[in-house]
PDB file of C-alpha atoms in Angstrom:
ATOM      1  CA  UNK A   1     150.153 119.578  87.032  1.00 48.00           C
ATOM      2  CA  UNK A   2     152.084 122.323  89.151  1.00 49.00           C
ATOM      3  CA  UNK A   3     153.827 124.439  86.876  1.00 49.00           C
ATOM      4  CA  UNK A   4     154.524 127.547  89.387  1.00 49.00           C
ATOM      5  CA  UNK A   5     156.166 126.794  92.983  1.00 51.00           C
ATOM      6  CA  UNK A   6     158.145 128.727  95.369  1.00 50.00           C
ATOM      7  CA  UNK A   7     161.472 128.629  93.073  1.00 53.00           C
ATOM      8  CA  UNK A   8     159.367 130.455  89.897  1.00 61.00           C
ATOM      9  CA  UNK A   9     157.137 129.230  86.649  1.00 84.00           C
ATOM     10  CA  UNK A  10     158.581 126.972  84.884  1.00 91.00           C
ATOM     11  CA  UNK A  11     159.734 127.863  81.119  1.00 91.00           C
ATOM     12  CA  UNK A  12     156.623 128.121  78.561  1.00 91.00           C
ATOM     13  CA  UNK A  13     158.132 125.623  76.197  1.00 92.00           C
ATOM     14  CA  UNK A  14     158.610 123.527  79.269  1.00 93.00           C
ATOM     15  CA  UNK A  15     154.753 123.820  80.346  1.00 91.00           C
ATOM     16  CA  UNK A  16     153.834 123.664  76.930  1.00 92.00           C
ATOM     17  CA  UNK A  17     155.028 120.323  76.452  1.00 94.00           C
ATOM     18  CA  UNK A  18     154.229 118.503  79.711  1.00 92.00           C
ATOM     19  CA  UNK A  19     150.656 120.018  78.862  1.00 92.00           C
ATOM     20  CA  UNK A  20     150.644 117.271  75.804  1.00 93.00           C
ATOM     21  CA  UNK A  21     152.187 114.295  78.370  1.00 94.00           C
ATOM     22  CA  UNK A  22     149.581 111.543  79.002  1.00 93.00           C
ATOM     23  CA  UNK A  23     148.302 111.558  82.922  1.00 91.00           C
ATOM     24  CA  UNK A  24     149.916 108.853  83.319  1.00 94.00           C
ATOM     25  CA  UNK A  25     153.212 106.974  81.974  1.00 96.00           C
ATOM     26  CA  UNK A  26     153.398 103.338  82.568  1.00 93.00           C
ATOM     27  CA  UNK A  27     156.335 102.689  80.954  1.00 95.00           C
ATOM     28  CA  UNK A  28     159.413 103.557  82.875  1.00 94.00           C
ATOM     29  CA  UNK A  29     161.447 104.457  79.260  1.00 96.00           C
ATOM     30  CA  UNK A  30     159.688 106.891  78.147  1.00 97.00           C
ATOM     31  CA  UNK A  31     158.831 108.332  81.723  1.00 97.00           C
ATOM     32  CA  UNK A  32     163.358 108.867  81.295  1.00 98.00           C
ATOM     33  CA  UNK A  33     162.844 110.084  77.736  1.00 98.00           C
ATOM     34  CA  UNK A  34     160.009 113.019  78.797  1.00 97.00           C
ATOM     35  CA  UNK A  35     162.353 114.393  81.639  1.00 98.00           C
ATOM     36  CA  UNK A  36     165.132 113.945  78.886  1.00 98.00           C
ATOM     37  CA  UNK A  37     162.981 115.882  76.608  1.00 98.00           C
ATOM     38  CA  UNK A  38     162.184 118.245  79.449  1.00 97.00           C
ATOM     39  CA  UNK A  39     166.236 119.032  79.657  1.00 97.00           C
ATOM     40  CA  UNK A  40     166.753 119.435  75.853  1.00 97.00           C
ATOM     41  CA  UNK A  41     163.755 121.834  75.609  1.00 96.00           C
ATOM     42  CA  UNK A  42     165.013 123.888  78.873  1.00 95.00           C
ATOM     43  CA  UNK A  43     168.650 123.568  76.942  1.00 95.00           C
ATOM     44  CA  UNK A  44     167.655 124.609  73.498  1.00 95.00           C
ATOM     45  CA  UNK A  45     165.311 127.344  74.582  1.00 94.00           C
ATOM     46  CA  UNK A  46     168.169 129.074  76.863  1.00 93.00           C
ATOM     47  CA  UNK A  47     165.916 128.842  79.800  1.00 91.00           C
ATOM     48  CA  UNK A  48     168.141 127.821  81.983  1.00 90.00           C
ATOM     49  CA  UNK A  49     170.684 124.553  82.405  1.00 92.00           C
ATOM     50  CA  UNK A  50     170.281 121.367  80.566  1.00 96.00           C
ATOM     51  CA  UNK A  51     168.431 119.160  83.340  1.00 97.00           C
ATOM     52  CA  UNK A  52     165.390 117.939  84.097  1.00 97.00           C
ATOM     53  CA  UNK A  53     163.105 115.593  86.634  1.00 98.00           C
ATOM     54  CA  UNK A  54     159.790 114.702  87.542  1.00 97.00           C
ATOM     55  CA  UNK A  55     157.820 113.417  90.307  1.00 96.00           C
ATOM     56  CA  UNK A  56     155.483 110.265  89.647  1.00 96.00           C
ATOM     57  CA  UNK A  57     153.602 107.615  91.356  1.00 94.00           C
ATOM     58  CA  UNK A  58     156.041 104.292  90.952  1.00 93.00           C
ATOM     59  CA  UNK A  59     152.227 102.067  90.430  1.00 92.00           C
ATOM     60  CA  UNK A  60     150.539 103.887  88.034  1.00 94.00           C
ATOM     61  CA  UNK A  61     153.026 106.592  86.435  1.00 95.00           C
ATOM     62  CA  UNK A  62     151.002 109.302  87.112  1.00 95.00           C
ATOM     63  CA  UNK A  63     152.847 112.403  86.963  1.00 96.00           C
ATOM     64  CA  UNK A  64     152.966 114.623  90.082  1.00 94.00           C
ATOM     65  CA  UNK A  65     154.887 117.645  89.145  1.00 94.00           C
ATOM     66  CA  UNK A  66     158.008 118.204  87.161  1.00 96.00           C
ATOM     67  CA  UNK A  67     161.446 120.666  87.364  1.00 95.00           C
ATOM     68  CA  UNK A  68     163.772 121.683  85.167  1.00 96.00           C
ATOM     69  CA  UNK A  69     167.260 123.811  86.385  1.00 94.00           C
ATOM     70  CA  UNK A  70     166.579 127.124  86.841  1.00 91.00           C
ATOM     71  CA  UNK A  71     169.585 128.941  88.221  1.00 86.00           C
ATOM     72  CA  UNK A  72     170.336 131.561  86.067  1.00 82.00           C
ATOM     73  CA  UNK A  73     167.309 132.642  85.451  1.00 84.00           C
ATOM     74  CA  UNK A  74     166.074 132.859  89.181  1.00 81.00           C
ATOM     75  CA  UNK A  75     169.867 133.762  90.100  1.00 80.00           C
ATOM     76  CA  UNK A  76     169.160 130.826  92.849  1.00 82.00           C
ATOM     77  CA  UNK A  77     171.659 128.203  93.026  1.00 81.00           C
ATOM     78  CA  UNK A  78     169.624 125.496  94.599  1.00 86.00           C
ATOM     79  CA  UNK A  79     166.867 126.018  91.489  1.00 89.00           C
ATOM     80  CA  UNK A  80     167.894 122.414  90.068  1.00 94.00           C
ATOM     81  CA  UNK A  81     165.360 120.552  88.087  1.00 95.00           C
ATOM     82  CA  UNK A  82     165.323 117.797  91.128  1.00 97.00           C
ATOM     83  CA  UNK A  83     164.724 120.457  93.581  1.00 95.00           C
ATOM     84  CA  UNK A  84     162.091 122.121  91.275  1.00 95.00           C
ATOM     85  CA  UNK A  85     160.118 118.664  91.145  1.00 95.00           C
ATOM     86  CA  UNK A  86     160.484 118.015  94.685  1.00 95.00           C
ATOM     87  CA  UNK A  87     159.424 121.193  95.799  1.00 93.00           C
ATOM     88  CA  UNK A  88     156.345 120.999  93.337  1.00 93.00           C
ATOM     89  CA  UNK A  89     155.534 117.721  94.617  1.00 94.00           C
ATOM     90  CA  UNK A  90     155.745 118.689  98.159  1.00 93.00           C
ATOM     91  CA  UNK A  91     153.218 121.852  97.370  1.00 91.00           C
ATOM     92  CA  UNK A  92     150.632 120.004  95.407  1.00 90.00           C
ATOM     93  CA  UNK A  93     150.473 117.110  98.578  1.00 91.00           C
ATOM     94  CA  UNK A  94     150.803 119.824 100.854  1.00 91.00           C
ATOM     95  CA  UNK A  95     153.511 118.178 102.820  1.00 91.00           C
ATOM     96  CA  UNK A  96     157.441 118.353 103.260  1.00 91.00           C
ATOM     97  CA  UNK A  97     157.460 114.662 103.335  1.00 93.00           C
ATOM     98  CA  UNK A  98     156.512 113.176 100.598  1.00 93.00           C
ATOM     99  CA  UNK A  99     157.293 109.756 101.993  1.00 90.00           C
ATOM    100  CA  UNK A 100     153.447 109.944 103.844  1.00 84.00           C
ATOM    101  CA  UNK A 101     151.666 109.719 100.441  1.00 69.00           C
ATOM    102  CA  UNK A 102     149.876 107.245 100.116  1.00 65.00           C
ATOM    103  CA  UNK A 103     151.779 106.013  97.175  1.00 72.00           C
ATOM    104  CA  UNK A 104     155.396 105.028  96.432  1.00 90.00           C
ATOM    105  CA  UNK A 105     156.747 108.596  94.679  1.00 95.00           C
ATOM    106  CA  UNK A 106     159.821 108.181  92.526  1.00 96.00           C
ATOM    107  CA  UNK A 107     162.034 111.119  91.235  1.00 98.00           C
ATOM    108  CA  UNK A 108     162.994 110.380  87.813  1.00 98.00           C
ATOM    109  CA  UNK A 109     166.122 112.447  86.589  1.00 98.00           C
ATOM    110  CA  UNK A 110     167.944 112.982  83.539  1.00 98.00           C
ATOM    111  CA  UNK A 111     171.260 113.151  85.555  1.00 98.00           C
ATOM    112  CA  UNK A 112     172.690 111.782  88.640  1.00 97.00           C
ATOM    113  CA  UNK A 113     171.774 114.090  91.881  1.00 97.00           C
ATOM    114  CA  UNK A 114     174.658 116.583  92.251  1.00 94.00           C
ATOM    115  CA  UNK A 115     175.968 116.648  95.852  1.00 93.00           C
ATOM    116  CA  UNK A 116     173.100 119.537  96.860  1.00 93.00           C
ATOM    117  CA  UNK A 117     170.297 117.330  95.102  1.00 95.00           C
ATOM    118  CA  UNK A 118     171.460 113.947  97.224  1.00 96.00           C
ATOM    119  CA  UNK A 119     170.571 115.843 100.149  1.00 95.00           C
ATOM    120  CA  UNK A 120     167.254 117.144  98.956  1.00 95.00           C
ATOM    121  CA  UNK A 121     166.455 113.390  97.698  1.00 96.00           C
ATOM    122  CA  UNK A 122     167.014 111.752 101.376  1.00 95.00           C
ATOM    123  CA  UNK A 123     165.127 114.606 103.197  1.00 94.00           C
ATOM    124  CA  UNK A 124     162.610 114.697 100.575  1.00 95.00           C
ATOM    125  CA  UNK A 125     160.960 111.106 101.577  1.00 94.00           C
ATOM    126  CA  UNK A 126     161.190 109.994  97.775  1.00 95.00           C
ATOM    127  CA  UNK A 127     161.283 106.310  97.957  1.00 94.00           C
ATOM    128  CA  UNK A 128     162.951 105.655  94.259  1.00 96.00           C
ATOM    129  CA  UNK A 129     165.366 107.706  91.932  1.00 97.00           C
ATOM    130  CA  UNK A 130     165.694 106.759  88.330  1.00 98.00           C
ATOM    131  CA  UNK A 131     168.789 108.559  86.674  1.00 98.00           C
ATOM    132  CA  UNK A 132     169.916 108.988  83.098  1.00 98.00           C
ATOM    133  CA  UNK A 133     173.209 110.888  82.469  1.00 98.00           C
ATOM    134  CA  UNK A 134     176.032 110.131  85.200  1.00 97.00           C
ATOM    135  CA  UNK A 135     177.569 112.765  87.528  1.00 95.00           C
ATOM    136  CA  UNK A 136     180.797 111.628  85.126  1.00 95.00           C
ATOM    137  CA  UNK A 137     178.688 113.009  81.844  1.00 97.00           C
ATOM    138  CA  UNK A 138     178.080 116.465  83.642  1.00 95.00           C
ATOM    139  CA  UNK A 139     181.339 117.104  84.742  1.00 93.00           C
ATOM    140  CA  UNK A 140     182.468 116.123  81.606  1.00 94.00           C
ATOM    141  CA  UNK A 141     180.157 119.002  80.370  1.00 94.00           C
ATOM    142  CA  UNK A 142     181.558 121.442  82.850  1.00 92.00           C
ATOM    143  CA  UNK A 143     179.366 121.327  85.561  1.00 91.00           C
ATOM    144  CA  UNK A 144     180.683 120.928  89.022  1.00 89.00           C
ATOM    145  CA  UNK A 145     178.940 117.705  91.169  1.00 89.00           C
ATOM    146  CA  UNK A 146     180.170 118.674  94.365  1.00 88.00           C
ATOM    147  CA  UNK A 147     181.496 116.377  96.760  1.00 91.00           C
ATOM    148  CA  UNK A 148     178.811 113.238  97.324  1.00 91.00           C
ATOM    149  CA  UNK A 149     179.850 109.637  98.773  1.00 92.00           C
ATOM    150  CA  UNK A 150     181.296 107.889  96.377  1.00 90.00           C
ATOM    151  CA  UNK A 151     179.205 105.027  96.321  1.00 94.00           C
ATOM    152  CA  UNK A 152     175.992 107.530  96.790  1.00 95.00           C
ATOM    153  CA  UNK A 153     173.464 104.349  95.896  1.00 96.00           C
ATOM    154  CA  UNK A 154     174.280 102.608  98.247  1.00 96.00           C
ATOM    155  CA  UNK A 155     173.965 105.800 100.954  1.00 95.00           C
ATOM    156  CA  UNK A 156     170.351 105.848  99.653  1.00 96.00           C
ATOM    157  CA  UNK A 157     169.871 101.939  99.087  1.00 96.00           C
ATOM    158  CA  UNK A 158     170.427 101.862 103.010  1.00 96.00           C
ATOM    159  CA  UNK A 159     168.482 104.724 103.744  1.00 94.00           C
ATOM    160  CA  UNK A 160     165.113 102.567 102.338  1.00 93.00           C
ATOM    161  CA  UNK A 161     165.481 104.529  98.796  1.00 95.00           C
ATOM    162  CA  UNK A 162     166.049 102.008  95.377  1.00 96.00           C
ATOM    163  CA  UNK A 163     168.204 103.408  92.638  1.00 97.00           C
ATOM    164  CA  UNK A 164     168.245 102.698  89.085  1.00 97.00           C
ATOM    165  CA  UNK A 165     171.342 104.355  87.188  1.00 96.00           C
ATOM    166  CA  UNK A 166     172.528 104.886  83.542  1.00 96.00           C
ATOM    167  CA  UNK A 167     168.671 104.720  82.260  1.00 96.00           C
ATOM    168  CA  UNK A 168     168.814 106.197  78.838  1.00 97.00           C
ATOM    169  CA  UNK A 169     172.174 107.405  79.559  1.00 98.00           C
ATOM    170  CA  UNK A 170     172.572 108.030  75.964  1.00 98.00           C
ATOM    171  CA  UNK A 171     169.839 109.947  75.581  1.00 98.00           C
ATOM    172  CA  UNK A 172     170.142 112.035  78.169  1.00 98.00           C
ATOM    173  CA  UNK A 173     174.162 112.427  78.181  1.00 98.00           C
ATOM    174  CA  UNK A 174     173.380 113.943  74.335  1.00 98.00           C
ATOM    175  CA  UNK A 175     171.372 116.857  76.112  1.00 97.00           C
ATOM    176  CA  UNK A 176     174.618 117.890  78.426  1.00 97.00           C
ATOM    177  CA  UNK A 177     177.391 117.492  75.728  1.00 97.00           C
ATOM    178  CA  UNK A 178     175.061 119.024  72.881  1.00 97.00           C
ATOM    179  CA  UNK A 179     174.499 122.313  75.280  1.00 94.00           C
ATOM    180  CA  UNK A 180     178.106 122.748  76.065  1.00 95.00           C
ATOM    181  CA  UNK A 181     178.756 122.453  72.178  1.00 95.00           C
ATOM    182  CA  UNK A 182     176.622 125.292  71.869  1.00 94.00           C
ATOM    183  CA  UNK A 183     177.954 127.404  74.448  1.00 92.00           C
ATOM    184  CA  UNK A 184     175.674 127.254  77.172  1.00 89.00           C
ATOM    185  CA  UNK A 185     176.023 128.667  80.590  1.00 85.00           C
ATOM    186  CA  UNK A 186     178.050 126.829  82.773  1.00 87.00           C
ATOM    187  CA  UNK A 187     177.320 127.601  86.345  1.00 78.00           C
ATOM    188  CA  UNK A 188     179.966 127.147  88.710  1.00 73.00           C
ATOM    189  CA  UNK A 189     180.469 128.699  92.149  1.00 65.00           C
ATOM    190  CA  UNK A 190     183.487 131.324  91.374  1.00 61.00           C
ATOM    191  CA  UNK A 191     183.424 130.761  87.857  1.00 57.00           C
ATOM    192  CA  UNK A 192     183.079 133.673  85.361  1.00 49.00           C
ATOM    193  CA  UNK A 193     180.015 132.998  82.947  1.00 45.00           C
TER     194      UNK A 193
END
């Protein structure tokens, strides 16, 4: 597992968990709930925003590298937890395209891509997205989405990449609203923190 790329190390409580994650996760639940877990621990450590992802093989559920949002504390605004994983993923395969694996990758995230994160996804050569919390649950926590089409699956879905939404929405949506109950930093372009 890659716990260092070009964006920074990822949290110690973060590492310290995915250290105790199986190789591999066959079941697609519970690959949601340990990026979900992955957010909460980022969240409730105040090491940064409450988001997380991961890269795996779709077959097997082995886990390539994982992300969690680290904007504040790298004072980089692109350091989301999908463009953590990606970028991890990318290093460890030595490519920028992860689409020439070998395998099918997926990016599994505990909330819908923001606008920047869409982006990153296409270019990315991911082949499947699995999403808990919606863009709706985020802005709802005070985090800005940015503009993205407004039917965004289907933009992928055409572009070769299969989207599953709402996965442990619950789950995941309790991570966002239980961080902005507690007065975490909400990280807005032009917004005072």
């Amino acid at each position: 597992m890659i716990f260092c790329n070009t964006i920074g190390i990822l949290p110690r409580p973060v590492r310290t968990f995915l250290e105790t994650l199986p190789e591999c996760i066959a079941e697609e639940r519970q690959r949601m709930l340990a990026v979900v877990e992955l957010s909460r621990l980022n969240a409730v450590h105040r090491t940064g925003g409450p988001f997380g992802a991961a890269v795996f093989e779709s077959a097997t559920g082995r886990l390539i590298a994982a992300g969690v949002n680290l904007v504040v504390e790298s004072r980089c605004s692109h350091a989301h937890a999908e463009m953590v994983a990606l970028a991890a993923a990318e290093q460890r395969f030595e490519t920028f395209d992860l689409g020439k694996h070998h395998t099918t990758l997926e990016l599994v995230t505990s909330t819908e891509p923001c606008a920047m994160c869409f982006g990153a996804i296409i270019w990315s050569g991911i082949r499947r997205i699995v999403t808990g919390a919606t863009g709706s649950d985020a802005e709802e926590a005070g985090f800005d989405e940015g503009p993205k089409p407004a039917d965004w699956k289907a933009c992928l879905e055409h572009r070769g990449i299969s989207v599953m939404t709402e996965h442990c929405r619950t789950e995941a949506r309790e991570v966002l609203m239980s961080y902005r109950d507690t007065g975490g930093i909400i990280y807005n372009p032009q917004r005072t923190m």
